[in-house]
Coordinates of C-alpha atoms in Angstrom, one line a residue:
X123 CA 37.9 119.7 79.2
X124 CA 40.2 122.2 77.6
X125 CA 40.9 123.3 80.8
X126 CA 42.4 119.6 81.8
X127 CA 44.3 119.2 78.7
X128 CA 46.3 122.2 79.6
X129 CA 46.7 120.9 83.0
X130 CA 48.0 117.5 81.7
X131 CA 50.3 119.0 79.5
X132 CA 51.9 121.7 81.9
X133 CA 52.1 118.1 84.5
X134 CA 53.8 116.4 81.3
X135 CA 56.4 119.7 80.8
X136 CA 57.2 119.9 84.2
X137 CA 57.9 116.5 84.4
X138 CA 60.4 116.5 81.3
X139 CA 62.1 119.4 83.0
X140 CA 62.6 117.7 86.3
X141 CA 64.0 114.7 84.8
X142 CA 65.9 116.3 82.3
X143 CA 67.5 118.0 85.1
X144 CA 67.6 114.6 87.3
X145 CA 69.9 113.3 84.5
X146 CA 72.1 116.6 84.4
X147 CA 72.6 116.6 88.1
X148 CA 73.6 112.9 88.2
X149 CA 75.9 113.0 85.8
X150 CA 77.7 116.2 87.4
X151 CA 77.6 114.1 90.5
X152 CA 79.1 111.0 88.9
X153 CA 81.7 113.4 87.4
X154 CA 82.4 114.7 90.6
X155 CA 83.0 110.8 91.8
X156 CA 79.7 111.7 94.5
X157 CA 78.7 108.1 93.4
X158 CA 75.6 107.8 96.6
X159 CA 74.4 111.1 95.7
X160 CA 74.3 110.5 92.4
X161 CA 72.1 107.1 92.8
X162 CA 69.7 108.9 95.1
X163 CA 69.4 111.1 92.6
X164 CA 68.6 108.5 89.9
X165 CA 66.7 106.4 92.4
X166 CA 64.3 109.4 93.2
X167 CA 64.1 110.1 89.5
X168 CA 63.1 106.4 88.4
X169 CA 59.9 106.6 91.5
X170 CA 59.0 109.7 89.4
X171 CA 59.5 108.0 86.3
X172 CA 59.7 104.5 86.4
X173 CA 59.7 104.2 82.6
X174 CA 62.9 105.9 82.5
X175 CA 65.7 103.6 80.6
X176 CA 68.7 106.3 80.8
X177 CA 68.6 106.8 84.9
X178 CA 68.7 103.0 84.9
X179 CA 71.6 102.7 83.0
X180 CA 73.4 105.4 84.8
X181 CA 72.5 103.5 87.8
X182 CA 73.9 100.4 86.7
X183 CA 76.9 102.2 85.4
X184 CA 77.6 103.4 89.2
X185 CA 77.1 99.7 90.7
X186 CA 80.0 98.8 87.9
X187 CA 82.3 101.5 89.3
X188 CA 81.6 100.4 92.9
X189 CA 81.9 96.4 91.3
X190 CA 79.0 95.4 92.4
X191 CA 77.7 93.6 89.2
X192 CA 74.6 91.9 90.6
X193 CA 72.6 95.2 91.7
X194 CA 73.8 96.6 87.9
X195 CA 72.4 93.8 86.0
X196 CA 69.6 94.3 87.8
X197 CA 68.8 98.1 86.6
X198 CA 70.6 97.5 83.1
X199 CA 67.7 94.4 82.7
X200 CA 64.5 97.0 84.0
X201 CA 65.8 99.3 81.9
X202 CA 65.5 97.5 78.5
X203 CA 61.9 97.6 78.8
X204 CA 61.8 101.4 79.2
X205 CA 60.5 103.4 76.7
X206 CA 63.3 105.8 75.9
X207 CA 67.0 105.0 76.8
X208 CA 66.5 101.0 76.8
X209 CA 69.4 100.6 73.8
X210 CA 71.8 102.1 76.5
X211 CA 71.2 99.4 79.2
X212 CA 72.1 96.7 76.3
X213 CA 75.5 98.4 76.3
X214 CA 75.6 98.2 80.3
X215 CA 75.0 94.6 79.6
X216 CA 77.4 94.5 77.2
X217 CA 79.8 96.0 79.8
X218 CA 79.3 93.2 82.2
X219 CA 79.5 90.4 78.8
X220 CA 82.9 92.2 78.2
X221 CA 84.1 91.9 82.1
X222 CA 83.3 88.3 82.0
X223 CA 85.7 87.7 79.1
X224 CA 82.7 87.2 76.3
X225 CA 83.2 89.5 74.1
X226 CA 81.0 87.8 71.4
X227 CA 78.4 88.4 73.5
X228 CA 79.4 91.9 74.1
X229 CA 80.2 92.9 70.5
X230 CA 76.5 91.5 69.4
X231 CA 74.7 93.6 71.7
X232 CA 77.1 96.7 70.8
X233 CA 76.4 95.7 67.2
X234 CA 72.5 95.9 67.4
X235 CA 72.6 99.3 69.4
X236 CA 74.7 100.7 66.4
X237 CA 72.6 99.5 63.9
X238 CA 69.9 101.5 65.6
X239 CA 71.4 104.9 65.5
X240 CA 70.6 108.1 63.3
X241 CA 73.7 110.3 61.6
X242 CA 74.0 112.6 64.5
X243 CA 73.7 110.0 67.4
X244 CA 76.9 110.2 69.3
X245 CA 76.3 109.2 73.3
X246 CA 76.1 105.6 71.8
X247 CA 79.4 105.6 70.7
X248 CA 80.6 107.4 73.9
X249 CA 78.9 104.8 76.1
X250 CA 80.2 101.9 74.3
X251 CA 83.8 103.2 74.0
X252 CA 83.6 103.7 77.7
X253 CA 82.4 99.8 78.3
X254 CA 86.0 99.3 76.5
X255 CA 87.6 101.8 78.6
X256 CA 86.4 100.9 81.9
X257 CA 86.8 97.1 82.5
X258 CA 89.2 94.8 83.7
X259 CA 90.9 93.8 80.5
X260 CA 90.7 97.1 78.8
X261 CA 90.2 97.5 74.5
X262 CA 91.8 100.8 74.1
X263 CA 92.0 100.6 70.0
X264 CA 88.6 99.3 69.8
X265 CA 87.2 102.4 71.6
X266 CA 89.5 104.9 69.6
X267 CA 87.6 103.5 66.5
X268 CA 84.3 103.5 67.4
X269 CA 84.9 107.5 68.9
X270 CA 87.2 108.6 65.4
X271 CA 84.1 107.5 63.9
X272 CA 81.7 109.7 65.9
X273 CA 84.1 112.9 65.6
X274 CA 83.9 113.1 62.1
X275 CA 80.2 113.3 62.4
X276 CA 80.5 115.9 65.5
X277 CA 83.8 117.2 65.1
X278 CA 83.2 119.6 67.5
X279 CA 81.8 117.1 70.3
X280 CA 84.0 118.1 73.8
X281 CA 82.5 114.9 75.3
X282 CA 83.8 112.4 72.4
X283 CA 87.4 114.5 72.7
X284 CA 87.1 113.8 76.6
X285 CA 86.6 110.1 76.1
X286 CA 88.9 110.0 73.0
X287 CA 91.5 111.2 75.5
X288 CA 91.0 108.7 78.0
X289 CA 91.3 106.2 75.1
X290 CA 94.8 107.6 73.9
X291 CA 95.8 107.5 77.5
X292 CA 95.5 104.2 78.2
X293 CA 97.0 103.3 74.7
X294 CA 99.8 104.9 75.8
X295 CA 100.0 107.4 72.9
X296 CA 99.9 110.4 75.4
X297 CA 100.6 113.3 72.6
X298 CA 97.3 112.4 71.0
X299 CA 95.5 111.9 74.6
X300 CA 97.1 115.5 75.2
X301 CA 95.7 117.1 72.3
X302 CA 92.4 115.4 72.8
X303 CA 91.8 116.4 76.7
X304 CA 93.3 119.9 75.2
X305 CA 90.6 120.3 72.8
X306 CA 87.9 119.3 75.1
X307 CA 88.3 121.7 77.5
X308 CA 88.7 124.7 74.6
X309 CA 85.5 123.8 73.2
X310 CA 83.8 123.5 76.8
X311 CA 85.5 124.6 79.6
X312 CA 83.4 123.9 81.9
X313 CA 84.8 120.4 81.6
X314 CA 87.2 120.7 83.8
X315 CA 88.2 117.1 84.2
X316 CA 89.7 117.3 80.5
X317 CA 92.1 120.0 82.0
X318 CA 92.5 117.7 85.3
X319 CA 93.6 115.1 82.8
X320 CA 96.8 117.3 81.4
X321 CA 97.9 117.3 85.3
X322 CA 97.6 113.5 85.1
X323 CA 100.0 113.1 81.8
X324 CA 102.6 114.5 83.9
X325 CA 101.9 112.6 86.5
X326 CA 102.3 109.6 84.2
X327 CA 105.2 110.8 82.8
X328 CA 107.1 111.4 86.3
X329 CA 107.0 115.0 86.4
X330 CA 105.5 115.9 89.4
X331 CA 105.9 119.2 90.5
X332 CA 104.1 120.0 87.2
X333 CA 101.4 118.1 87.3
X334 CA 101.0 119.3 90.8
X335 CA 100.8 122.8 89.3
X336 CA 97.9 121.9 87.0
X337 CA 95.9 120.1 89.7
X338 CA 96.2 123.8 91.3
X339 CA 95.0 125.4 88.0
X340 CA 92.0 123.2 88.2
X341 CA 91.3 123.7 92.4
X342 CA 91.3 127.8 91.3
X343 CA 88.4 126.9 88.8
X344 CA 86.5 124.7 91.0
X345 CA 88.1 124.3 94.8
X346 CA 85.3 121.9 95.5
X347 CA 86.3 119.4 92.8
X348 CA 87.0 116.3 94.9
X349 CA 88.6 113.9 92.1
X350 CA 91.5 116.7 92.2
X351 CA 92.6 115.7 95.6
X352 CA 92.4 111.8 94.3
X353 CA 94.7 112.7 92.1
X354 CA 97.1 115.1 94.0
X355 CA 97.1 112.3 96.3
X356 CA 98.4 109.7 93.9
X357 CA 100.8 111.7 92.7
X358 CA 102.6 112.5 96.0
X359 CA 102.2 108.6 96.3
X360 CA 103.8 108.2 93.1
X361 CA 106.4 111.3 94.1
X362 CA 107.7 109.3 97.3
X363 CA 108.3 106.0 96.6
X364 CA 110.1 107.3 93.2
X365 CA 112.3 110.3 95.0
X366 CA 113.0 108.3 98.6
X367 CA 114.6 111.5 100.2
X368 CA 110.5 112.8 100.0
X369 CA 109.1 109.7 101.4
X370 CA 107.8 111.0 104.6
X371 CA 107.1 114.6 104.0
X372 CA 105.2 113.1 100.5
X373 CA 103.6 110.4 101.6
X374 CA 102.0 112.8 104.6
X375 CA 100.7 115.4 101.6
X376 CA 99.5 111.7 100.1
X377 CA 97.0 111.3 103.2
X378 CA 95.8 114.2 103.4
X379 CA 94.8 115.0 100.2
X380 CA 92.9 111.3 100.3
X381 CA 91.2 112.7 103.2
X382 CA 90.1 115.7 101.5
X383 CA 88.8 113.6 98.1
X384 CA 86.6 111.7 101.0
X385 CA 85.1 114.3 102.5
X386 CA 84.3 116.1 99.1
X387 CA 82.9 112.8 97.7
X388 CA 81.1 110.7 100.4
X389 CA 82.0 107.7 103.0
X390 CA 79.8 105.0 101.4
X391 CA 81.3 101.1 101.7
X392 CA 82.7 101.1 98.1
X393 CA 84.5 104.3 98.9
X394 CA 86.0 103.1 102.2
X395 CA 87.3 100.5 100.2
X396 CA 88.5 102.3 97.7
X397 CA 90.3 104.7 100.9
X398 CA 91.5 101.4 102.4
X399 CA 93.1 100.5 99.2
X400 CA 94.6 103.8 98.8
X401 CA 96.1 103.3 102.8
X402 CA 97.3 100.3 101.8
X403 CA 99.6 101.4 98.6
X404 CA 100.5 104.7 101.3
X405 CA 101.4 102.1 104.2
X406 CA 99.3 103.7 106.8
X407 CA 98.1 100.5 108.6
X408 CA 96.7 102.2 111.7
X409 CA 94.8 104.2 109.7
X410 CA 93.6 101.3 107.3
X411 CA 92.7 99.2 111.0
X412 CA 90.3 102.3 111.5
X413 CA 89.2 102.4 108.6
X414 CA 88.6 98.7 108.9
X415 CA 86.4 98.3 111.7
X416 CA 84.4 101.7 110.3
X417 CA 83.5 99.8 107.5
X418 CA 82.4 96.7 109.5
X419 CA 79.7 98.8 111.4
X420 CA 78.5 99.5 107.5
X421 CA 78.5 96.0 106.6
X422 CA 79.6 93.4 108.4
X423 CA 79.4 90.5 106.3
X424 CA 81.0 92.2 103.3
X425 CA 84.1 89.5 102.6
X426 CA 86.6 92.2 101.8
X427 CA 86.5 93.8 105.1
X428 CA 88.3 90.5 106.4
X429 CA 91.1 91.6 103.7
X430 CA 91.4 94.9 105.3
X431 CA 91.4 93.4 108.9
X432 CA 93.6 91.0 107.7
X433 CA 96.0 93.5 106.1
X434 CA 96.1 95.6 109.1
X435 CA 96.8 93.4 111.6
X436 CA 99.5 91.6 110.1
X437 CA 101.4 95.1 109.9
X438 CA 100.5 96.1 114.2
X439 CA 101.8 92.7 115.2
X440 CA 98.6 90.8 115.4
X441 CA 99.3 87.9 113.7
X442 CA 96.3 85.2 114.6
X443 CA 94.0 87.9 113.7
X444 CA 95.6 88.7 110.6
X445 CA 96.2 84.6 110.0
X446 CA 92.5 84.5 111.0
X447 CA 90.7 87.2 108.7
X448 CA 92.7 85.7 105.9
X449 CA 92.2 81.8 105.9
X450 CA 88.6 83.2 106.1
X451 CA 88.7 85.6 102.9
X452 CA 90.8 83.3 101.3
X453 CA 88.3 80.4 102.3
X454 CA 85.4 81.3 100.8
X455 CA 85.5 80.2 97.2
X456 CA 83.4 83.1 95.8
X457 CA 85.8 85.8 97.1
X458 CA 88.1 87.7 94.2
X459 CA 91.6 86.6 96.3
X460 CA 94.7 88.7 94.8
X461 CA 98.1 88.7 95.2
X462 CA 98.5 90.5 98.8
X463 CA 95.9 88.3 100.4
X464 CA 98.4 85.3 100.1
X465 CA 101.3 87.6 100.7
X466 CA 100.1 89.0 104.2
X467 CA 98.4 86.1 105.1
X468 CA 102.2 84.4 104.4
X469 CA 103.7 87.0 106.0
X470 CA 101.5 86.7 109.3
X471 CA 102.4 83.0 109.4
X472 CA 106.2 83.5 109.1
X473 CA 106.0 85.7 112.1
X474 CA 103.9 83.4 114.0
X475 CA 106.6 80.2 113.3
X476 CA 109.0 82.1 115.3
X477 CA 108.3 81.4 119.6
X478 CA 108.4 83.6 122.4
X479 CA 111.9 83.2 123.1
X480 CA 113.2 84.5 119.4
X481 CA 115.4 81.7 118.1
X482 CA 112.9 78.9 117.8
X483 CA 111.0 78.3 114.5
X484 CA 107.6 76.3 114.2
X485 CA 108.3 74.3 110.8
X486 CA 104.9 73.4 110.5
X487 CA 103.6 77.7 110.4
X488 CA 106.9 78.2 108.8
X489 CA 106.2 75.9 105.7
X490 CA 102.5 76.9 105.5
X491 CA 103.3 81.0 105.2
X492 CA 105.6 80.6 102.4
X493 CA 103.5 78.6 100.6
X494 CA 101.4 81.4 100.9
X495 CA 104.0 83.7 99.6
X496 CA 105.0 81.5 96.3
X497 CA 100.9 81.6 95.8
X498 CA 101.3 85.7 96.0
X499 CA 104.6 85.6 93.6
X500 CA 102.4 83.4 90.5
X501 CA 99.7 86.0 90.8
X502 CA 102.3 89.5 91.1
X503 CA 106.0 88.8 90.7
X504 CA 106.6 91.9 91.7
X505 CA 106.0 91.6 95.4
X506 CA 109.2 89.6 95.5
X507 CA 110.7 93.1 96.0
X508 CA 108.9 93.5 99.4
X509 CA 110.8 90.4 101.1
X510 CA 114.3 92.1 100.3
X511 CA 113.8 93.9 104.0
X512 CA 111.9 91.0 105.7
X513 CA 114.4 88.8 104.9
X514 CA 117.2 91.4 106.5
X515 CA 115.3 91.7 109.3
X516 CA 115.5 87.7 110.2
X517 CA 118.9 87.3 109.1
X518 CA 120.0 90.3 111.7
X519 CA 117.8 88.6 113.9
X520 CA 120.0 85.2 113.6
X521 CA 117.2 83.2 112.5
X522 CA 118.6 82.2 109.7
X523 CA 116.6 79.4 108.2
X524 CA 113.3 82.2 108.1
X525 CA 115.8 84.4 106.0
X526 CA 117.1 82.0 103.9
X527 CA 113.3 80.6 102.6
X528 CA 112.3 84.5 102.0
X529 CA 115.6 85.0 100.0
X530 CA 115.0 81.6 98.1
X531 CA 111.8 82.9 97.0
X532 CA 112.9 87.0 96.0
X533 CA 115.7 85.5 93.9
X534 CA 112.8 84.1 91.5
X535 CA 112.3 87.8 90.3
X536 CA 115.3 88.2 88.1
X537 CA 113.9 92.1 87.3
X538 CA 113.6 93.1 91.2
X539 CA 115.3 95.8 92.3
X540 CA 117.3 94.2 95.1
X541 CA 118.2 91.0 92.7
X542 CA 121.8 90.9 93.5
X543 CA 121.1 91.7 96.9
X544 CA 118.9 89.4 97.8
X545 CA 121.2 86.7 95.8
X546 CA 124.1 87.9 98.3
X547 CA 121.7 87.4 101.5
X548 CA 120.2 83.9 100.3
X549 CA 123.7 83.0 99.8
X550 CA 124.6 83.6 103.3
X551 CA 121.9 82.8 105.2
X552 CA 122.2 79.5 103.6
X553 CA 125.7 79.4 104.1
X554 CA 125.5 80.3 108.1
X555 CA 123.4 77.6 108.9
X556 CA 125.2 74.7 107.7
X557 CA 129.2 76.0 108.1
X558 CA 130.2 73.9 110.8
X559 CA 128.5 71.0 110.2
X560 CA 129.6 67.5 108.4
X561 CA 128.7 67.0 104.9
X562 CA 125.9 64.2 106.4
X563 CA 124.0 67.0 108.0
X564 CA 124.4 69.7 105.6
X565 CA 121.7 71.1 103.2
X566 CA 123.2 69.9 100.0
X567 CA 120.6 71.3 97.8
X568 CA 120.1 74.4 99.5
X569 CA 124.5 75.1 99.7
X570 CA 124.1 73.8 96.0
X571 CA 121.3 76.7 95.1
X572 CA 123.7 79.1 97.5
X573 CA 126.5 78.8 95.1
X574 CA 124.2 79.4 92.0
X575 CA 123.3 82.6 93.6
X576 CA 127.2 83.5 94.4
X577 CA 127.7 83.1 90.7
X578 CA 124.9 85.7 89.6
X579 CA 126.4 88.3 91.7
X580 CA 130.1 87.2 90.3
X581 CA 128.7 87.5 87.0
X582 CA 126.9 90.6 87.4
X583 CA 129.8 92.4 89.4
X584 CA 133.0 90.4 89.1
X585 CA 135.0 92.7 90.8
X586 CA 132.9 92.5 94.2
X587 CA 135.5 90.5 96.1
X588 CA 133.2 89.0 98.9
X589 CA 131.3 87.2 96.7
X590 CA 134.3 85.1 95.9
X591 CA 134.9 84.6 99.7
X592 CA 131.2 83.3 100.1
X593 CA 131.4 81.0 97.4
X594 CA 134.6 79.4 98.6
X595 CA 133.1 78.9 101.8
X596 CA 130.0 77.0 100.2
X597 CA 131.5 74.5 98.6
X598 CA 134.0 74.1 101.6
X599 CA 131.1 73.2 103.4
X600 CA 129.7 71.0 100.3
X601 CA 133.6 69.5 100.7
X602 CA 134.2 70.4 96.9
X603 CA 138.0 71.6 97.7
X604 CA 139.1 72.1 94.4
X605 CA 136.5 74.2 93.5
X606 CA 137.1 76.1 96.8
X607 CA 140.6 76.7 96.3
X608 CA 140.2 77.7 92.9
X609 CA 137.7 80.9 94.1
X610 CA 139.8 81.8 97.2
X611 CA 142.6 82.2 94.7
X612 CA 140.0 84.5 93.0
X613 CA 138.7 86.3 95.8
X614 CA 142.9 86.9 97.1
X615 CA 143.8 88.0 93.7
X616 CA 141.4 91.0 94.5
X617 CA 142.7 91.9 97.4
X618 CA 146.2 91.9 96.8
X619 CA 145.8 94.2 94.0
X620 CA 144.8 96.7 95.8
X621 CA 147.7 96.5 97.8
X622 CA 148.9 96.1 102.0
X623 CA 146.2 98.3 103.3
X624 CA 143.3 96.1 102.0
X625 CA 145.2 93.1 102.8
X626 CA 145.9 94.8 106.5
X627 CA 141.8 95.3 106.5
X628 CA 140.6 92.3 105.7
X629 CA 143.5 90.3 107.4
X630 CA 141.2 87.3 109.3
X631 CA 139.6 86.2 105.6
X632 CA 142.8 86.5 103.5
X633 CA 144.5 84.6 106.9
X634 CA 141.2 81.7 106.1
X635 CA 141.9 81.9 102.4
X636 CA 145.5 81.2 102.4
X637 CA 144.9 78.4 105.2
X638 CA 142.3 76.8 103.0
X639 CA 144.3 76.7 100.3
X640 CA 147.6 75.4 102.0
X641 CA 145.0 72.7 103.6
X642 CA 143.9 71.8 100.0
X643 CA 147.4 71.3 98.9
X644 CA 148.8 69.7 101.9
X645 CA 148.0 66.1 100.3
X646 CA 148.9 66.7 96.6
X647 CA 151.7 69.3 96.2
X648 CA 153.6 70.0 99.8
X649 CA 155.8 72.9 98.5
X650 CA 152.5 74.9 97.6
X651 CA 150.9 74.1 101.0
X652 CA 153.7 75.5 102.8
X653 CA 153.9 78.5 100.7
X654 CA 150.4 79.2 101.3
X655 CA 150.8 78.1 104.9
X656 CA 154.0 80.7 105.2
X657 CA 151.9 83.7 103.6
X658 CA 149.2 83.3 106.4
X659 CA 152.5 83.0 109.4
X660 CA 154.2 86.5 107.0
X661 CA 150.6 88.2 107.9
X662 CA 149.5 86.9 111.5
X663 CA 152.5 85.3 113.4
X664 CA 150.7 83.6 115.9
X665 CA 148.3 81.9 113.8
X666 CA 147.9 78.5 115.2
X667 CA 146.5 76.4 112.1
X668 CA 149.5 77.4 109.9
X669 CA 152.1 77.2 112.9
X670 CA 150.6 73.4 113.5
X671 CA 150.0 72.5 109.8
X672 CA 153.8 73.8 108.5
X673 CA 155.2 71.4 111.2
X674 CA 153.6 68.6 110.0
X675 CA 154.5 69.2 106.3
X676 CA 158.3 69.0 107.9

C-alpha cells in the first residue's frame, strides 16, 4: 500500500513537471510568434490534463491573435470550470466583451478576478492590461494603471516592465516605453523582445538605420528569433515609401526578411494572411496571387482568401476575377469588408468600363466602380492619395471622363499629398472634355466644380501662372466672359513680368489670351479690343483671328 502511494505521488510529480514545462514551452513559442506550435503544445497538454484552466486560456489567447473568436470562446468557456487557472479565462472573456465594444461587461469580469487576488499576484494584472493592449480599440491608460499598480508590489517584475512598455508605446509617451523595455531586459535578459522593442522606438520615430542596428544586436543573441525579421521587414517597408530614392533596393530587403519571419514561425492560414497582408502594404501582387491560391488548398471556403484573389488580380490585369472574388467577399454579409475591398473592387470596375478599342467607356461599370471607390474613401480617406497616379494614367490615355471622376473623388482629401495636383488634373480633365462644345452640351456642374478647383491651386500658389490660363478657359466654356477676361488679364500679368523670353515661350497661350480678351471687348469698348487685338498681330503676324477681328472693328 505504501508502495502505491509512492507510486501515485511520483505519477502526480511528474505530471506537475511536464505541464509546468508544457506552459513554459508555449509561452516561449507564443513569444517567438510559433502560434501552431504553440497550440499543439497546449492541445497535447490539456489531453494530459484536461482540468488545466491556464493552457485553455493560452489557447484562447492564440485564436484571438489569429481572430478567430469563436474557437477562443470556446476554450476560455472550458476553462472556467478548471480547477486552477479558471479566473484567467474570465479575462479572455473579458477580451472578447472588450472587442465587441461592451466594456461593462468586460470591466465586471476584470473586476471579480481582481477581487480575487492575494498581495503578490501579478499575472492578473499583466493578462488584463494586455486584454487593453491587444484589441481593436485599444485602452492604453487603463492598462498603465492597472500594471503601475502591480510594480509597486513587484518592483522588480521584468514581465510587468515588458508590458508596461508596450502600454507607454501605444500611448505614445515613448521615453517612458524606453525606459520600461530598458529595465526589462536589465533585470532579465533573456527577454529579448524588451530589447527588440528599443529597435522598434526608432523605427517609430523614423530612424531607420538605427533601429536596423538594434534588430542586429538582438539576431547576435538569438539568430533564430523570427519576430526580428517581422520587424526588419517593416521597417525597410516603412524606409521605402518614406526615402523614395530606396524604394526598390528597400522594399526587396522588405520581402525577404518577411520570408525569413515565415519560415522561422510557421505557414499556418492565419499566418499566410498575415504574409498576404504584409505583400499587400509591399505591392508584390504576384507574390500575394501565390500566396493566394496556397492558401486556398488550406482552406477553401475561408471568405478572406476571395480578398486576396481579389486584390491580386485586379493588380495582373484580371479584372472579372478581381470584380468576381470581390462582389463575393463583399456579398456575404458576415464578412469584416474594409476599406481596400471597395477600393480594388472599384478599381477593377473602372478598368473593365473601358472596351477593347481604348477610347470607349461602359457608363454603366464606370458608375458602379466609383461608387465603390467613394464607399473605400468613408471608411479610409487616405486612399484618396492612391488615385493621384490612376487618374494620370487615363488622362495620358485621353480618356478623359475616367480621369476626371477619379480626380473628383481625390480632391475630397484636402490633407493628401498630391491635393493641388490632383485639383490641377480634375480641372483639366474636366476642362478637355467639354472645350469645344456649346454651353447646351456642356457639363455645367462639373466646369462649375473645375473652377472651384482652379481657385485652390490659385490660392495655394498664386504665382503658378497656368492655373490662371485654365481657369479662363473654364468659364469660357461656361460663357462667363467677364470673369474670363478678368483671369487672362491675371494669368498675362505673370508672364509679362518676367519679361520677352517667357512671352517668346509661351507665345500660342498669351496669342489665346489677348484674342479672348480683345473678343470680350469687341462689343463694349472697341479701342480696348483692338489694342488687345494689335498685341496678339505685334507677337504672331500672321495670326488669322486678330487679322479678321481688327478689320471688322474698322
Amino acid at each position: 500500500m505504501k508502495n502505491n502511494k509512492i507510486v501515485s505521488l511520483v505519477f502526480l510529480t511528474a505530471s506537475v513537471v511536464c505541464y509546468s514545462q508544457d506552459i513554459d514551452q508555449s509561452k516561449k513559442a507564443i513569444d517567438a510568434e510559433q502560434f501552431e506550435k504553440a497550440k499543439t503544445i497546449l492541445k497535447n497538454s490539456i489531453k494530459v490534463k484536461a482540468d488545466n484552466g491556464k493552457a485553455d486560456f493560452l489557447l484562447g489567447s492564440i485564436y484571438l491573435k489569429q481572430n478567430i473568436e469563436d474557437s477562443a470562446k470556446i476554450y476560455f468557456q472550458k476553462g472556467l470550470t478548471a480547477s486552477e487557472g479558471a479566473r484567467l479565462n474570465s479575462i479572455g472573456l473579458g477580451q472578447i466583451d472588450l472587442e465587441n465594444g461592451d466594456s461593462v461587461a468586460a470591466q465586471t469580469k476584470f473586476d471579480q478576478v481582481l477581487s480575487q487576488l492575494k498581495k503578490k499576484d501579478v499575472e492578473e494584472y499583466l493578462y488584463i492590461a494586455q486584454a487593453y493592449i491587444n484589441n481593436s480599440k485599444p485602452n492604453y491608460k487603463a492598462a498603465i494603471t492597472l500594471l503601475t499598480k502591480a510594480q509597486t508590489t513587484n518592483p522588480n517584475d521584468a514581465n510587468i516592465k515588458l508590458v508596461l512598455g508596450d502600454a507607454y508605446y501605444g500611448d505614445k509617451s515613448q521615453n517612458e516605453a524606453y525606459a520600461s523595455y530598458r529595465d526589462a531586459y536589465a533585470i532579465d535578459n533573456t527577454i529579448i523582445r524588451a530589447k527588440m522593442q528599443l529597435g522598434v522606438l526608432l523605427k517609430g520615430a523614423k530612424a531607420y538605420t538605427e533601429a536596423i542596428k538594434a534588430y542586429d544586436e538582438v539576431l547576435a543573441l538569438n539568430p533564430n528569433y523570427g519576430p526580428v525579421f517581422r520587424e526588419l521587414a517593416e521597417t525597410y517597408y516603412l524606409w521605402a515609401n518614406n526615402k523614395p530614392a530606396t524604394y526598390t533596393e528597400n522594399i526587396a530587403k522588405a520581402l525577404s526578411n518577411y520570408e525569413k519571419y515565415m519560415s522561422l514561425t510557421d505557414y499556418s492560414l492565419p499566418s499566410r494572411m498575415r504574409h498576404a497582408d504584409f505583400l499587400i502594404l509591399a505591392k508584390d501582387y504576384k507574390a500575394l496571387e501565390v500566396e493566394a491560391n496556397e492558401m486556398k488548398k488550406l482552406d477553401k471556403v475561408n471568405p478572406r482568401i476571395l480578398r486576396y484573389l481579389g486584390y491580386s488580380a485586379y493588380q495582373n490585369g484580371n479584372y472579372d476575377a478581381a470584380i468576381s472574388a470581390l462582389t463575393e467577399y463583399i456579398s456575404k454579409g458576415t464578412n469584416k469588408v474594409i476599406a481596400g475591398d471597395y477600393y480594388f473592387s472599384g478599381l477593377a470596375k473602372v478598368s473593365k468600363s473601358v472596351a477593347a478599342d481604348g477610347k470607349t467607356v461602359d457608363a454603366a461599370y464606370l458608375s458602379s466602380g466609383i461608387s465603390d471607390l467613394k464607399k473605400a474613401l468613408e471608411m479610409d480617406i487616405v486612399m484618396a492619395n492612391g488615385l493621384n497616379e490612376i487618374g494620370k494614367k487615363y488622362f495620358t490615355q485621353k480618356l478623359y471622363s475616367i480621369a476626371s471622376s477619379l480626380f473628383e473623388l481625390a480632391i475630397t482629401n484636402p490633407d493628401s499629398r498630391n491635393y493641388l495636383e490632383d485639383n490641377i488634373y480634375y480641372g483639366l480633365s474636366v476642362l478637355t472634355e467639354n472645350r469645344g462644345k456649346e454651353l447646351k452640351d456642356v457639363n455645367v456642374a462639373a466646369l462649375q466644380n473645375a473652377d472651384k478647383a482652379m481657385d485652390v491651386v490659385i490660392l495655394a500658389t498664386p504665382t503658378y501662372q497656368e492655373s490662371y490660363l485654365y481657369k479662363a478657359r473654364i468659364n469660357s466654356a461656361l460663357e462667363k466672359d467677364d470673369i474670363m477676361a478678368v483671369t487672362y488679364e491675371k494669368y498675362l500679368d505673370l508672364i509679362v513680368t518676367k519679361g520677352d523670353a517667357e512671352i517668346t515661350k509661351n507665345k500660342p497661350k498669351v496669342t489665346e489670351a489677348y484674342n479672348s480678351i480683345g473678343a470680350f471687348y469687341a462689343n463694349t469698348d472697341k479701342v480696348k479690343a483692338k489694342e488687345y487685338f494689335a498685341r496678339t498681330i505685334a507677337l504672331d503676324p500672321t495670326n488669322v483671328y486678330a487679322t479678321e477681328s481688327l478689320k471688322k472693328l474698322k
